[in-house]
Each structure stands twice: as C-alpha cells, then as structure tokens.
C-alpha positions as semicolon CSV with decimal commas, in nm:
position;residue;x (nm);y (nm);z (nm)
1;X;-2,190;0,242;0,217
2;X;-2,131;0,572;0,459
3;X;-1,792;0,551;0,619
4;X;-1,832;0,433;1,069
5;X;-1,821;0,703;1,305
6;X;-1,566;0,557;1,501
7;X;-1,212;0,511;1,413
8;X;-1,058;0,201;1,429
9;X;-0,721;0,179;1,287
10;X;-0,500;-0,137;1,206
11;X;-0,117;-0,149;1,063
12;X;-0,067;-0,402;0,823
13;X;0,252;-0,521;0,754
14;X;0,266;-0,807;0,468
15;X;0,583;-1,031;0,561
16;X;0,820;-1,267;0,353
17;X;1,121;-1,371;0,469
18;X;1,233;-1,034;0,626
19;X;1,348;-1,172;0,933
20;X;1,641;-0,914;1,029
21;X;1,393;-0,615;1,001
22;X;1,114;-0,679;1,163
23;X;1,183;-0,720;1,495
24;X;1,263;-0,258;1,439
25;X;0,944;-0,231;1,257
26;X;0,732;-0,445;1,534
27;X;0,882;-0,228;1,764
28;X;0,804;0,092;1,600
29;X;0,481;0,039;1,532
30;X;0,410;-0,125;1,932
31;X;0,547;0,208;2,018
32;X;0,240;0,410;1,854
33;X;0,000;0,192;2,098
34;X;-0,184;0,113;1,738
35;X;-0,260;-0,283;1,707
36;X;-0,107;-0,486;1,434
37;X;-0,140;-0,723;1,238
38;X;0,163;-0,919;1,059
39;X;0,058;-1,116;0,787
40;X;0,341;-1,389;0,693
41;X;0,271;-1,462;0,285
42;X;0,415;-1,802;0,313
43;X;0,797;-1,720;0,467
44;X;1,056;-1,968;0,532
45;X;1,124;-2,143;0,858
46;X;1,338;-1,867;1,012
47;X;1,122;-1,564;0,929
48;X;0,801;-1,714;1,027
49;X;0,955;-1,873;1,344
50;X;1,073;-1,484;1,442
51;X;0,709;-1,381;1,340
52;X;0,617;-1,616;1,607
53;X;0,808;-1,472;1,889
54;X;0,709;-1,110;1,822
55;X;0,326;-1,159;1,802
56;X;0,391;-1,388;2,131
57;X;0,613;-1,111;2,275
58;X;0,369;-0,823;2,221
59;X;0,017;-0,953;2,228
60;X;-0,258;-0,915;2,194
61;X;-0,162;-0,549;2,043
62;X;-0,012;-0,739;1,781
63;X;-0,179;-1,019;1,569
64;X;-0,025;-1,275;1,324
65;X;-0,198;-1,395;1,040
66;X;-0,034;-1,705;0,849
67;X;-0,099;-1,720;0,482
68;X;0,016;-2,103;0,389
69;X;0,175;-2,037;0,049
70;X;0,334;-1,697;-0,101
71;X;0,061;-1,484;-0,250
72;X;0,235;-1,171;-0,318
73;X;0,235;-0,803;-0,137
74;X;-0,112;-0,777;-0,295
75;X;-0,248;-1,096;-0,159
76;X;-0,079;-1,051;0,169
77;X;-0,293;-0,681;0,185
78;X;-0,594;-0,763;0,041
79;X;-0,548;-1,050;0,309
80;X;-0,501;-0,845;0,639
81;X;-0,768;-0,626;0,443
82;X;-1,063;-0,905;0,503
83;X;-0,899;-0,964;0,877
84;X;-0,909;-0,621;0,917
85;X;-1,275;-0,592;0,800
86;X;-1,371;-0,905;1,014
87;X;-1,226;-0,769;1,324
88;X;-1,434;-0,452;1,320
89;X;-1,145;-0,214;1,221
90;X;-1,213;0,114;1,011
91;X;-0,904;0,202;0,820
92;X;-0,607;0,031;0,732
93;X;-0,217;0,132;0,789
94;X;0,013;-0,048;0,502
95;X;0,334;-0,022;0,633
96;X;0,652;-0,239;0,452
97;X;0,848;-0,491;0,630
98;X;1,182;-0,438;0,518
99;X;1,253;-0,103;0,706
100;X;1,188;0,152;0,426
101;X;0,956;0,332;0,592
102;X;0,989;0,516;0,974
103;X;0,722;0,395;1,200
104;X;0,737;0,699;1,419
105;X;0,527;0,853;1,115
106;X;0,216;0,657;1,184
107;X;0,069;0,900;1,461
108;X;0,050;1,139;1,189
109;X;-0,048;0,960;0,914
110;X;-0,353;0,801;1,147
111;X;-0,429;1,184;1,223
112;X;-0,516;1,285;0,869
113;X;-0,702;0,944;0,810
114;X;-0,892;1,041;1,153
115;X;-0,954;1,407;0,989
116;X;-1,015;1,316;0,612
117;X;-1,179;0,966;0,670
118;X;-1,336;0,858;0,361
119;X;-0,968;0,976;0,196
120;X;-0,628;0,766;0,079
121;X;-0,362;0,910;0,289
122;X;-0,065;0,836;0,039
123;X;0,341;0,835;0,140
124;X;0,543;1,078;-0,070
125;X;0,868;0,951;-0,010
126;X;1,127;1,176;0,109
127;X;1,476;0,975;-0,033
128;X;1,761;0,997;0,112
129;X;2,118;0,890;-0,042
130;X;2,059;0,519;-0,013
131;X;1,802;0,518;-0,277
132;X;1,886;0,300;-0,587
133;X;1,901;0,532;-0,877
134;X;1,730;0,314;-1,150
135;X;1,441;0,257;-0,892
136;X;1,429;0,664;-0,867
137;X;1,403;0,668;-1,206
138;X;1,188;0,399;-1,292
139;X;0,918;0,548;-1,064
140;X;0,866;0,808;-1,266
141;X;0,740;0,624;-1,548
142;X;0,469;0,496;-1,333
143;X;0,384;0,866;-1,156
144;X;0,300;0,962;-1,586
145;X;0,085;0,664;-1,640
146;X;-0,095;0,701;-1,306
147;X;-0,135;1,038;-1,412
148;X;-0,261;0,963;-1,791
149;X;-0,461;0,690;-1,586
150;X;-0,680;0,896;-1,369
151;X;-0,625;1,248;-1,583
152;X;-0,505;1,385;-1,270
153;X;-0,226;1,504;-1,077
154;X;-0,400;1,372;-0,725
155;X;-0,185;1,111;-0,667
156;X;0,196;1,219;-0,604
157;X;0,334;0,889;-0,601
158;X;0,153;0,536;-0,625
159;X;0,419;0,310;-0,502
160;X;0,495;0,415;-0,152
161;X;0,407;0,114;0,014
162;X;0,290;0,370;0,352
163;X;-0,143;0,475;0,332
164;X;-0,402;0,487;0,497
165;X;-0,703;0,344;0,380
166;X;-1,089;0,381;0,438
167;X;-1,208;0,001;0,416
168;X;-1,563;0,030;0,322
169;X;-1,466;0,159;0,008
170;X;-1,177;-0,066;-0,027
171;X;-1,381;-0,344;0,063
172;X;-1,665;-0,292;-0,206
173;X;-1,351;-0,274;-0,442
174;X;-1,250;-0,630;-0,357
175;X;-1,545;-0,771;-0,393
176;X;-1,666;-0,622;-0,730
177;X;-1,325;-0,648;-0,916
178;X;-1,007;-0,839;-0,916
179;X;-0,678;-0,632;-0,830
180;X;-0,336;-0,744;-0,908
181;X;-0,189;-0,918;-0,595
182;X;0,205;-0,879;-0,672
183;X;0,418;-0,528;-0,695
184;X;0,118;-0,396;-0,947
185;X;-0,130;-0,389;-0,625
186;X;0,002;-0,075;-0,470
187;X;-0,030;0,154;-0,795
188;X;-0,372;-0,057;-0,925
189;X;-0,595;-0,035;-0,588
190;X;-0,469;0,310;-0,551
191;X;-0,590;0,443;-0,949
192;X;-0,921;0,219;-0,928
193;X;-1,007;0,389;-0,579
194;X;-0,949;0,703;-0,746
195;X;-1,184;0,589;-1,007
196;X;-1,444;0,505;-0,767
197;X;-1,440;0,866;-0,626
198;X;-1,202;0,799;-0,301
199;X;-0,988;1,149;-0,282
200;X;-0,622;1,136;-0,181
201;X;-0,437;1,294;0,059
202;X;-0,035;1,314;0,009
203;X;0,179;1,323;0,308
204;X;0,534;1,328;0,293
205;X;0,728;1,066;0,490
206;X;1,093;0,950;0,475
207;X;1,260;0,689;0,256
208;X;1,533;0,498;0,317
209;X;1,675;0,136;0,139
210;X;1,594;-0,090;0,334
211;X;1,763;-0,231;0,649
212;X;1,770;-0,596;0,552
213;X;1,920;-0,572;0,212
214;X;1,616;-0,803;0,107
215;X;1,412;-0,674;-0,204
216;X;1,142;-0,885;-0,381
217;X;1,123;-0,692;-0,698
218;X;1,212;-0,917;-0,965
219;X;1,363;-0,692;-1,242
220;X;1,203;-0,898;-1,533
221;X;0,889;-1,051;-1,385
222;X;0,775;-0,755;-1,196
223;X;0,814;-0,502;-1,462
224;X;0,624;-0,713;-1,729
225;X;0,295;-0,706;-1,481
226;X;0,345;-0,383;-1,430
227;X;0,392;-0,232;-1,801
228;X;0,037;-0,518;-1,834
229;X;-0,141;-0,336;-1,536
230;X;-0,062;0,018;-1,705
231;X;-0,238;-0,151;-2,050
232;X;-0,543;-0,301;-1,852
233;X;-0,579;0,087;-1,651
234;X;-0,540;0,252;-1,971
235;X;-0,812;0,083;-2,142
236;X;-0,967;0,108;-1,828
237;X;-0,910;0,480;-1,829
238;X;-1,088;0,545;-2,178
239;X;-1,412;0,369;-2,079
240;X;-1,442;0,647;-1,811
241;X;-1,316;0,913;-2,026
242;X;-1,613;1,128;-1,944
243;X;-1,706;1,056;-1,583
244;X;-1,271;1,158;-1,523
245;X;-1,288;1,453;-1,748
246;X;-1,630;1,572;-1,546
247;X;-1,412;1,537;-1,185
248;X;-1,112;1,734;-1,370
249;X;-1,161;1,995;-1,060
250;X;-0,911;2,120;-0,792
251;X;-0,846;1,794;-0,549
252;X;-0,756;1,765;-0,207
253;X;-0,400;1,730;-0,141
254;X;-0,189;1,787;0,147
C-alpha cells in the first residue's frame, strides 16, 4: 500500500490515571496547532473527569477517545491507531502522558516524518539527572536484544515512548499479526516494522522523570513479558535469518 501524498499528522497520547500531568502536556501539544487525540485506557474518576475538561476546553483540536476498561499502553496506541486511521490521518505522534517527554519537540519530529514519510522517526532520549539509574541500566539490555533481533544497529533505542509513525504500514501490521499491548508494545511494533522493511530515523529529544511521580511499570509483571517478547522476536528473528542478513546494508539514521 504506497504511503498518501498528503500529510496528516495526529498526537496520541494513551492516558491512565495521570491526572496532574496532563493538563502541561495538553497544553504543549495545543501549542504546536497539531490535533490530538487523548485516549483514556480505562482511568479512574478523577483522571478521566480532567480528560473531560481539556478535550471540552480545547476542541475540536483535541479529541478524547474513552476506552471502557484498562488495556495497556499498547492497547491504548493500537487504539488511537484505528481512530487515527478512521479519521483520515497519515502518521501518528506517540507522545507519553506523564511529562517525560517535551512537547515543544513535536514541530521537529513532524518535520522529519513530513521529509522521510514512509520512515519511524524514533526518540533517543537525552537524560537528564532525574533519570532512575536501574531504568538506565535496564534499557540497555533491551537496545542488545533489539539489536540481535533485527541484526542491526538502526534502532538507537526502542523504548522512547516519542515516534512518528507511517500508518499504512502500521496498519497492515495490526491486522496481519498480534502485538503485545502492555510495556512490550513500544520495543515489539518497533522490531516487527523493521522486519517488514519500515527504515528508522533517530532523533534525539530530552528526557526527564516524569512530572507526576506516577509510573506503570510493574517491576515483576512487566519485565516477565518483556524477557517473553525478546524469546517470541528471537525465534522470530531466526525464521528471517536470511531476508535480515540480505538488508545488512548502511541504514538511514539521523
């Protein structure tokens, strides 16, 4: 499927329960004159009730999408990806909700989307000193398996929650195979994308933990699906041992 002409951008910011933070990051992103979608994965009263008054407060630039029960950052993505798709849009801006990420970035991250279009324009975060140091550390294990994974040094880092991505590949990828819909999505869409022939582009973008104090990553539960999603990729990664090793050729980065 050849990518649109036109560019059509929309942020998507999957929601739970980070009522203290948004509010910045609507504002942020309202502030880039791109339109925006918030997709609440099943928060409590007092999120979802502030979700309300900022998609009332800035619409129609800014959306809400309801999901009834808690599907995960992966199901709250994939989610605002089929809105997205519905709605005409051409790319997609993940952005977190939790203040992580600077908003004032997205003018430039939409520029190399609207110059490299059929690309992944991936966050490389830029830390500062409020960075937990076992999370630091722990991301590194991931950056080697995404790199065994796609037998490539393409992708920088996998788990910055801040890309831009091309949605008629994305979309083909949802409908012909199933993606993990917790903290696994972000490094599994972005490795079976790569798979699928969708270069990356690696922008650098600061980091900083997070404004709301409110993390979702549960230690135990989190890092078993992940060290599982590494498995399934791995095995993954053998059956297209030849097809990788025949792309092993100088790839775009930024």
């Amino acid at each position: 499927m050849p990518l649109p002409a036109a560019f059509r951008p929309l942020v998507v910011i999957p929601v739970f329960d980070h009522e203290h933070a948004i509010a910045t990051m609507v504002a942020g992103v309202v502030a880039t004159g791109v339109p925006c979608l918030l997709v609440d994965d099943g928060s409590g009263d007092a999120c979802a009730r502030e979700l309300d008054r900022l998609a009332a407060l800035h619409a129609p630039q800014v959306r809400l999408l309801r999901l009834p029960v808690n599907q995960g950052k992966g199901g709250a993505v994939l989610a605002g990806f089929r809105d997205a798709d519905a709605h005409g849009h051409t790319h997609v801006l993940q952005i977190d909700a939790d203040g992580q990420h600077d908003p004032a970035d997205i003018p430039h991250f939409l520029a190399e989307a609207r110059a490299h279009p059929a690309a992944v324009v991936c966050g490389v975060p830029l830390y500062d000193d409020s960075v937990p140091k076992g999370r630091l550390y722990g991301r590194y294990l991931t950056h080697v398996w995404v790199w065994i994974n796609t037998l490539s040094l393409a992708i920088r880092d996998s788990m910055c929650g801040f890309r831009v991505y091309p949605l008629p590949p994305v979309m083909r990828l949802m409908d012909e195979e199933t993606i993990g819909r917790r903290m696994d999505f972000d490094v599994e869409v972005l490795v079976r994308l790569f798979w699928r022939g969708v270069s990356v582009r690696n922008r650098p973008t600061r980091v900083t933990y997070p404004l709301d104090g409110v993390s979702h990553f549960d230690v135990w539960r989190d890092n078993v699906r992940i060290s599982r999603m590494h498995t399934r990729l791995f095995f993954g990664m053998l059956r297209r041992l030849p097809r990788l090793l025949a792309r092993r050729a100088p790839e775009a980065t930024a």
